mmCIF file of C-alpha atoms in Angstrom:
data_model
loop_
_atom_site.group_PDB
_atom_site.id
_atom_site.type_symbol
_atom_site.label_atom_id
_atom_site.label_comp_id
_atom_site.label_asym_id
_atom_site.label_seq_id
_atom_site.Cartn_x
_atom_site.Cartn_y
_atom_site.Cartn_z
ATOM 1 C CA ALA Y 121 22.738 -20.765 4.299
ATOM 2 C CA GLN Y 122 23.499 -18.119 7.010
ATOM 3 C CA SER Y 123 23.200 -19.194 10.813
ATOM 4 C CA VAL Y 124 24.196 -18.157 14.250
ATOM 5 C CA ALA Y 125 25.451 -20.071 17.256
ATOM 6 C CA GLN Y 126 25.162 -18.776 20.821
ATOM 7 C CA PRO Y 127 27.186 -21.523 22.601
ATOM 8 C CA GLU Y 128 26.160 -20.618 26.101
ATOM 9 C CA ASP Y 129 22.393 -21.216 27.254
ATOM 10 C CA GLN Y 130 23.355 -19.540 30.593
ATOM 11 C CA VAL Y 131 25.823 -16.857 31.732
ATOM 12 C CA ASN Y 132 26.114 -15.903 35.311
ATOM 13 C CA VAL Y 133 28.110 -12.747 36.469
ATOM 14 C CA ALA Y 134 28.158 -10.747 39.711
ATOM 15 C CA GLU Y 135 26.998 -7.234 39.521
ATOM 16 C CA GLY Y 136 29.831 -4.870 38.834
ATOM 17 C CA ASN Y 137 31.942 -7.516 36.853
ATOM 18 C CA PRO Y 138 32.272 -7.220 33.238
ATOM 19 C CA LEU Y 139 30.090 -9.469 31.148
ATOM 20 C CA THR Y 140 30.428 -11.252 27.647
ATOM 21 C CA VAL Y 141 27.665 -12.935 25.837
ATOM 22 C CA LYS Y 142 29.174 -15.051 22.989
ATOM 23 C CA CYS Y 143 27.895 -15.140 19.314
ATOM 24 C CA THR Y 144 29.398 -16.780 16.225
ATOM 25 C CA TYR Y 145 27.897 -16.818 12.759
ATOM 26 C CA SER Y 146 28.318 -18.337 9.223
ATOM 27 C CA VAL Y 147 27.184 -16.486 6.220
ATOM 28 C CA SER Y 148 28.453 -16.736 2.456
ATOM 29 C CA GLY Y 149 28.611 -13.021 2.107
ATOM 30 C CA ASN Y 150 29.029 -10.070 4.123
ATOM 31 C CA PRO Y 151 27.344 -10.319 7.563
ATOM 32 C CA TYR Y 152 24.834 -7.823 9.017
ATOM 33 C CA LEU Y 153 24.778 -8.657 12.681
ATOM 34 C CA PHE Y 154 22.141 -7.762 15.388
ATOM 35 C CA TRP Y 155 21.740 -8.072 19.176
ATOM 36 C CA TYR Y 156 18.345 -8.074 20.958
ATOM 37 C CA VAL Y 157 17.254 -8.411 24.465
ATOM 38 C CA GLN Y 158 14.195 -10.000 25.811
ATOM 39 C CA TYR Y 159 13.149 -8.763 29.245
ATOM 40 C CA PRO Y 160 10.475 -10.816 31.038
ATOM 41 C CA ASN Y 161 6.871 -10.566 29.744
ATOM 42 C CA ARG Y 162 8.364 -7.774 27.107
ATOM 43 C CA GLY Y 163 9.185 -8.112 23.375
ATOM 44 C CA LEU Y 164 12.746 -8.143 21.961
ATOM 45 C CA GLN Y 165 14.422 -4.840 22.108
ATOM 46 C CA PHE Y 166 17.041 -3.819 19.773
ATOM 47 C CA LEU Y 167 20.301 -3.248 21.362
ATOM 48 C CA LEU Y 168 22.942 -2.561 18.535
ATOM 49 C CA LYS Y 169 23.902 -3.910 14.866
ATOM 50 C CA TYR Y 170 27.016 -4.036 12.825
ATOM 51 C CA ILE Y 171 26.673 -3.201 9.246
ATOM 52 C CA THR Y 172 30.376 -1.977 8.182
ATOM 53 C CA GLY Y 173 33.005 0.025 9.442
ATOM 54 C CA ASP Y 174 34.427 0.267 12.974
ATOM 55 C CA ASN Y 175 34.712 -3.356 14.450
ATOM 56 C CA LEU Y 176 33.491 -2.150 17.921
ATOM 57 C CA VAL Y 177 29.885 -1.140 17.961
ATOM 58 C CA LYS Y 178 28.105 0.752 20.900
ATOM 59 C CA GLY Y 179 24.620 0.377 21.614
ATOM 60 C CA SER Y 180 21.803 0.877 24.088
ATOM 61 C CA TYR Y 181 22.221 0.591 28.028
ATOM 62 C CA GLY Y 182 25.955 0.566 27.959
ATOM 63 C CA PHE Y 183 26.212 -2.502 25.875
ATOM 64 C CA GLU Y 184 28.859 -2.847 23.055
ATOM 65 C CA ALA Y 185 29.802 -5.669 20.677
ATOM 66 C CA GLU Y 186 33.185 -6.186 18.752
ATOM 67 C CA PHE Y 187 32.852 -7.759 15.202
ATOM 68 C CA ASN Y 188 35.773 -10.136 14.486
ATOM 69 C CA LYS Y 189 35.947 -11.359 10.911
ATOM 70 C CA SER Y 190 38.672 -13.690 11.306
ATOM 71 C CA GLN Y 191 36.720 -15.560 14.207
ATOM 72 C CA THR Y 192 33.325 -14.863 12.814
ATOM 73 C CA SER Y 193 32.148 -13.640 15.965
ATOM 74 C CA PHE Y 194 30.022 -10.799 17.354
ATOM 75 C CA HIS Y 195 30.385 -11.073 21.143
ATOM 76 C CA LEU Y 196 28.246 -8.755 23.299
ATOM 77 C CA LYS Y 197 29.996 -6.880 26.180
ATOM 78 C CA LYS Y 198 29.272 -4.581 29.000
ATOM 79 C CA PRO Y 199 32.189 -3.226 31.312
ATOM 80 C CA SER Y 200 30.069 -3.425 34.457
ATOM 81 C CA ALA Y 201 27.112 -5.538 34.777
ATOM 82 C CA LEU Y 202 23.832 -4.371 36.596
ATOM 83 C CA VAL Y 203 21.119 -6.814 37.976
ATOM 84 C CA SER Y 204 18.727 -5.142 35.725
ATOM 85 C CA ASP Y 205 20.789 -6.464 32.684
ATOM 86 C CA SER Y 206 19.575 -10.053 33.757
ATOM 87 C CA ALA Y 207 17.383 -11.126 30.574
ATOM 88 C CA LEU Y 208 17.541 -13.297 27.469
ATOM 89 C CA TYR Y 209 19.791 -12.119 24.941
ATOM 90 C CA PHE Y 210 19.523 -13.173 21.105
ATOM 91 C CA CYS Y 211 22.145 -12.710 18.336
ATOM 92 C CA ALA Y 212 20.947 -12.447 14.838
ATOM 93 C CA VAL Y 213 22.417 -12.201 11.219
ATOM 94 C CA ARG Y 214 21.291 -11.388 7.819
ATOM 95 C CA ASP Y 215 23.289 -11.444 4.622
ATOM 96 C CA PHE Y 216 22.664 -10.469 0.775
ATOM 97 C CA ASN Y 217 21.686 -14.047 -0.068
ATOM 98 C CA ASN Y 218 18.950 -14.341 2.271
ATOM 99 C CA ASN Y 219 16.153 -11.975 3.085
ATOM 100 C CA ASP Y 220 15.266 -13.603 6.588
ATOM 101 C CA MET Y 221 16.861 -12.895 9.832
ATOM 102 C CA ARG Y 222 18.450 -15.892 11.503
ATOM 103 C CA PHE Y 223 18.425 -15.962 15.209
ATOM 104 C CA GLY Y 224 20.495 -17.878 17.677
ATOM 105 C CA ALA Y 225 18.737 -19.944 20.425
ATOM 106 C CA GLY Y 226 19.333 -17.126 23.015
ATOM 107 C CA THR Y 227 21.506 -16.880 26.125
ATOM 108 C CA ARG Y 228 20.020 -16.361 29.573
ATOM 109 C CA LEU Y 229 22.202 -13.657 31.506
ATOM 110 C CA THR Y 230 21.917 -13.720 35.183
ATOM 111 C CA VAL Y 231 23.466 -10.722 37.138
ATOM 112 C CA LYS Y 232 23.577 -11.514 40.845
ATOM 113 C CA PRO Y 233 24.003 -8.754 43.438
ATOM 114 C CA GLU N 15 5.452 6.576 19.659
ATOM 115 C CA ALA N 16 3.652 3.512 20.177
ATOM 116 C CA GLY N 17 5.583 0.378 19.442
ATOM 117 C CA VAL N 18 4.674 -2.870 17.805
ATOM 118 C CA THR N 19 1.552 -4.338 19.611
ATOM 119 C CA GLN N 20 0.343 -8.051 19.408
ATOM 120 C CA PHE N 21 -2.966 -9.430 20.543
ATOM 121 C CA PRO N 22 -3.720 -11.715 22.507
ATOM 122 C CA SER N 23 -0.750 -11.945 24.799
ATOM 123 C CA HIS N 24 -1.661 -15.620 25.444
ATOM 124 C CA SER N 25 -4.064 -18.011 23.951
ATOM 125 C CA VAL N 26 -4.894 -21.698 25.022
ATOM 126 C CA ILE N 27 -6.704 -23.707 22.332
ATOM 127 C CA GLU N 28 -7.218 -27.540 22.004
ATOM 128 C CA LYS N 29 -5.868 -29.506 18.927
ATOM 129 C CA GLY N 30 -7.990 -28.917 15.967
ATOM 130 C CA GLN N 31 -9.180 -25.539 16.851
ATOM 131 C CA THR N 32 -8.718 -22.285 15.142
ATOM 132 C CA VAL N 33 -6.648 -19.015 16.333
ATOM 133 C CA THR N 34 -6.089 -15.886 15.018
ATOM 134 C CA LEU N 35 -3.143 -13.742 16.025
ATOM 135 C CA ARG N 36 -2.947 -9.975 15.413
ATOM 136 C CA CYS N 37 -0.234 -7.503 14.960
ATOM 137 C CA ASP N 38 -0.344 -3.853 14.778
ATOM 138 C CA PRO N 39 3.036 -2.322 13.428
ATOM 139 C CA ILE N 40 4.680 1.046 14.199
ATOM 140 C CA SER N 41 2.735 3.567 12.189
ATOM 141 C CA GLY N 42 4.154 4.189 8.832
ATOM 142 C CA HIS N 43 6.211 1.057 8.757
ATOM 143 C CA ASP N 44 5.627 -0.727 5.430
ATOM 144 C CA ASN N 45 7.413 -3.847 6.381
ATOM 145 C CA LEU N 46 5.983 -6.646 8.659
ATOM 146 C CA TYR N 47 7.557 -9.760 9.648
ATOM 147 C CA TRP N 48 6.177 -12.683 11.570
ATOM 148 C CA TYR N 49 8.628 -14.856 13.708
ATOM 149 C CA ARG N 50 8.030 -18.093 16.001
ATOM 150 C CA ARG N 51 10.051 -19.385 18.900
ATOM 151 C CA VAL N 52 9.165 -22.914 19.505
ATOM 152 C CA MET N 53 10.287 -24.871 22.777
ATOM 153 C CA GLY N 54 13.038 -22.396 23.948
ATOM 154 C CA LYS N 55 14.858 -22.899 20.511
ATOM 155 C CA GLU N 56 15.838 -20.099 18.082
ATOM 156 C CA ILE N 57 13.619 -17.629 16.618
ATOM 157 C CA LYS N 58 12.621 -18.635 13.223
ATOM 158 C CA PHE N 59 11.366 -16.415 10.271
ATOM 159 C CA LEU N 60 7.834 -17.081 8.880
ATOM 160 C CA LEU N 61 7.153 -14.414 6.354
ATOM 161 C CA HIS N 62 7.583 -10.710 5.398
ATOM 162 C CA PHE N 63 5.008 -8.143 4.103
ATOM 163 C CA VAL N 64 5.772 -5.164 2.247
ATOM 164 C CA LYS N 65 2.484 -3.166 2.753
ATOM 165 C CA GLU N 66 -0.137 -5.697 1.919
ATOM 166 C CA SER N 67 1.927 -7.854 -0.341
ATOM 167 C CA LYS N 68 3.731 -11.076 0.797
ATOM 168 C CA GLN N 69 7.331 -10.478 -0.094
ATOM 169 C CA ASP N 70 8.743 -13.602 1.348
ATOM 170 C CA GLU N 71 6.749 -16.626 2.761
ATOM 171 C CA SER N 72 9.557 -19.080 2.726
ATOM 172 C CA GLY N 73 9.295 -19.753 6.311
ATOM 173 C CA MET N 74 5.798 -20.552 6.682
ATOM 174 C CA PRO N 75 5.615 -24.218 8.097
ATOM 175 C CA ASN N 76 2.569 -25.435 6.084
ATOM 176 C CA ASN N 77 -0.557 -24.677 4.647
ATOM 177 C CA ARG N 78 -2.428 -24.672 8.047
ATOM 178 C CA PHE N 79 -0.930 -21.011 8.674
ATOM 179 C CA LEU N 80 -2.451 -18.140 6.808
ATOM 180 C CA ALA N 81 -1.129 -14.467 7.101
ATOM 181 C CA GLU N 82 -2.945 -11.504 5.810
ATOM 182 C CA ARG N 83 -2.498 -7.853 5.867
ATOM 183 C CA THR N 84 -5.468 -6.192 4.292
ATOM 184 C CA GLY N 85 -4.977 -2.518 3.618
ATOM 185 C CA GLY N 86 -1.158 -2.696 4.649
ATOM 186 C CA THR N 87 -1.780 -1.727 8.288
ATOM 187 C CA TYR N 88 -2.169 -4.488 10.591
ATOM 188 C CA SER N 89 -1.766 -8.115 10.130
ATOM 189 C CA THR N 90 -3.240 -11.505 11.210
ATOM 190 C CA LEU N 91 -1.693 -14.783 11.350
ATOM 191 C CA LYS N 92 -4.228 -17.722 11.504
ATOM 192 C CA VAL N 93 -3.722 -21.210 12.238
ATOM 193 C CA GLN N 94 -6.249 -23.767 11.257
ATOM 194 C CA PRO N 95 -6.278 -26.389 12.395
ATOM 195 C CA ALA N 96 -3.753 -25.910 15.214
ATOM 196 C CA GLU N 97 -1.559 -28.894 16.179
ATOM 197 C CA LEU N 98 0.446 -29.506 19.351
ATOM 198 C CA GLU N 99 3.574 -28.540 17.481
ATOM 199 C CA ASP N 100 2.226 -25.085 16.705
ATOM 200 C CA SER N 101 2.616 -24.141 20.495
ATOM 201 C CA GLY N 102 5.446 -21.387 20.944
ATOM 202 C CA VAL N 103 5.718 -17.853 21.028
ATOM 203 C CA TYR N 104 4.682 -15.942 18.037
ATOM 204 C CA PHE N 105 6.596 -12.480 17.358
ATOM 205 C CA CYS N 106 5.669 -9.853 14.932
ATOM 206 C CA ALA N 107 8.135 -6.999 13.847
ATOM 207 C CA SER N 108 8.092 -4.066 11.754
ATOM 208 C CA SER N 109 10.449 -1.736 10.090
ATOM 209 C CA LEU N 110 10.537 1.317 8.043
ATOM 210 C CA ALA N 111 12.503 0.008 5.216
ATOM 211 C CA GLY N 112 13.077 -3.608 4.176
ATOM 212 C CA GLY N 113 16.637 -3.581 3.454
ATOM 213 C CA LEU N 114 19.010 -6.050 5.028
ATOM 214 C CA THR N 115 20.425 -3.344 7.467
ATOM 215 C CA ASP N 116 17.216 -1.948 8.591
ATOM 216 C CA THR N 117 16.307 -2.513 12.276
ATOM 217 C CA GLN N 118 13.388 -4.507 12.964
ATOM 218 C CA TYR N 119 11.135 -3.493 16.118
ATOM 219 C CA PHE N 120 9.446 -6.352 17.837
ATOM 220 C CA GLY N 121 6.380 -6.619 19.498
ATOM 221 C CA PRO N 122 5.942 -8.482 23.024
ATOM 222 C CA GLY N 123 4.793 -11.940 21.283
ATOM 223 C CA THR N 124 1.758 -14.186 21.569
ATOM 224 C CA ARG N 125 2.169 -17.151 23.524
ATOM 225 C CA LEU N 126 0.254 -19.992 21.841
ATOM 226 C CA THR N 127 -0.264 -23.283 23.832
ATOM 227 C CA VAL N 128 -2.160 -25.998 22.053
ATOM 228 C CA LEU N 129 -3.417 -28.846 24.200
#
């Protein structure tokens, strides 16, 4: 069965610095990978997804993610963090063998001024 | 365009009571999903509707949970009787198509607390 791991519960970065939120996955087929963000008192907002093609995927709010098949990773990145990026980030995966979307436990990102 | 809406935003009930959660998907989205996040853990899939039909309910924890989508528009998720372990945040999502690559759009969630 497919699964997702977000190894860090919490990530702290200073405003203006680059940020990375890590995600690794396990699937039996080709993975379809998603990143969502949850701001306080809001629902999950879609950031980006990888389906096929270019390993570097660009998404909303200046975020991007790099698909690495050999390392089974899909880390979320942003070159310069903003305080407003502070939120809870979820990585998710689907594959051909399973209809449901599997989520990681989430990573809380805090960007300090 | 209105997003996915959920009602109520919070619900506090006692063990043994009944609670009904409602989800209104984005207009025109045939696919509707329910998920649950318990105690800060991962978000888990509960079930998937295509219009009014249950496509996949493999994630429903037990028969105390009943989901309906009459008419293929809004959906309800009833928990009867509620137990302490049912506490968590219940998310609803919808998508235009039901394919594996289709983006699901989530509502704000309903936070359920069972005392």
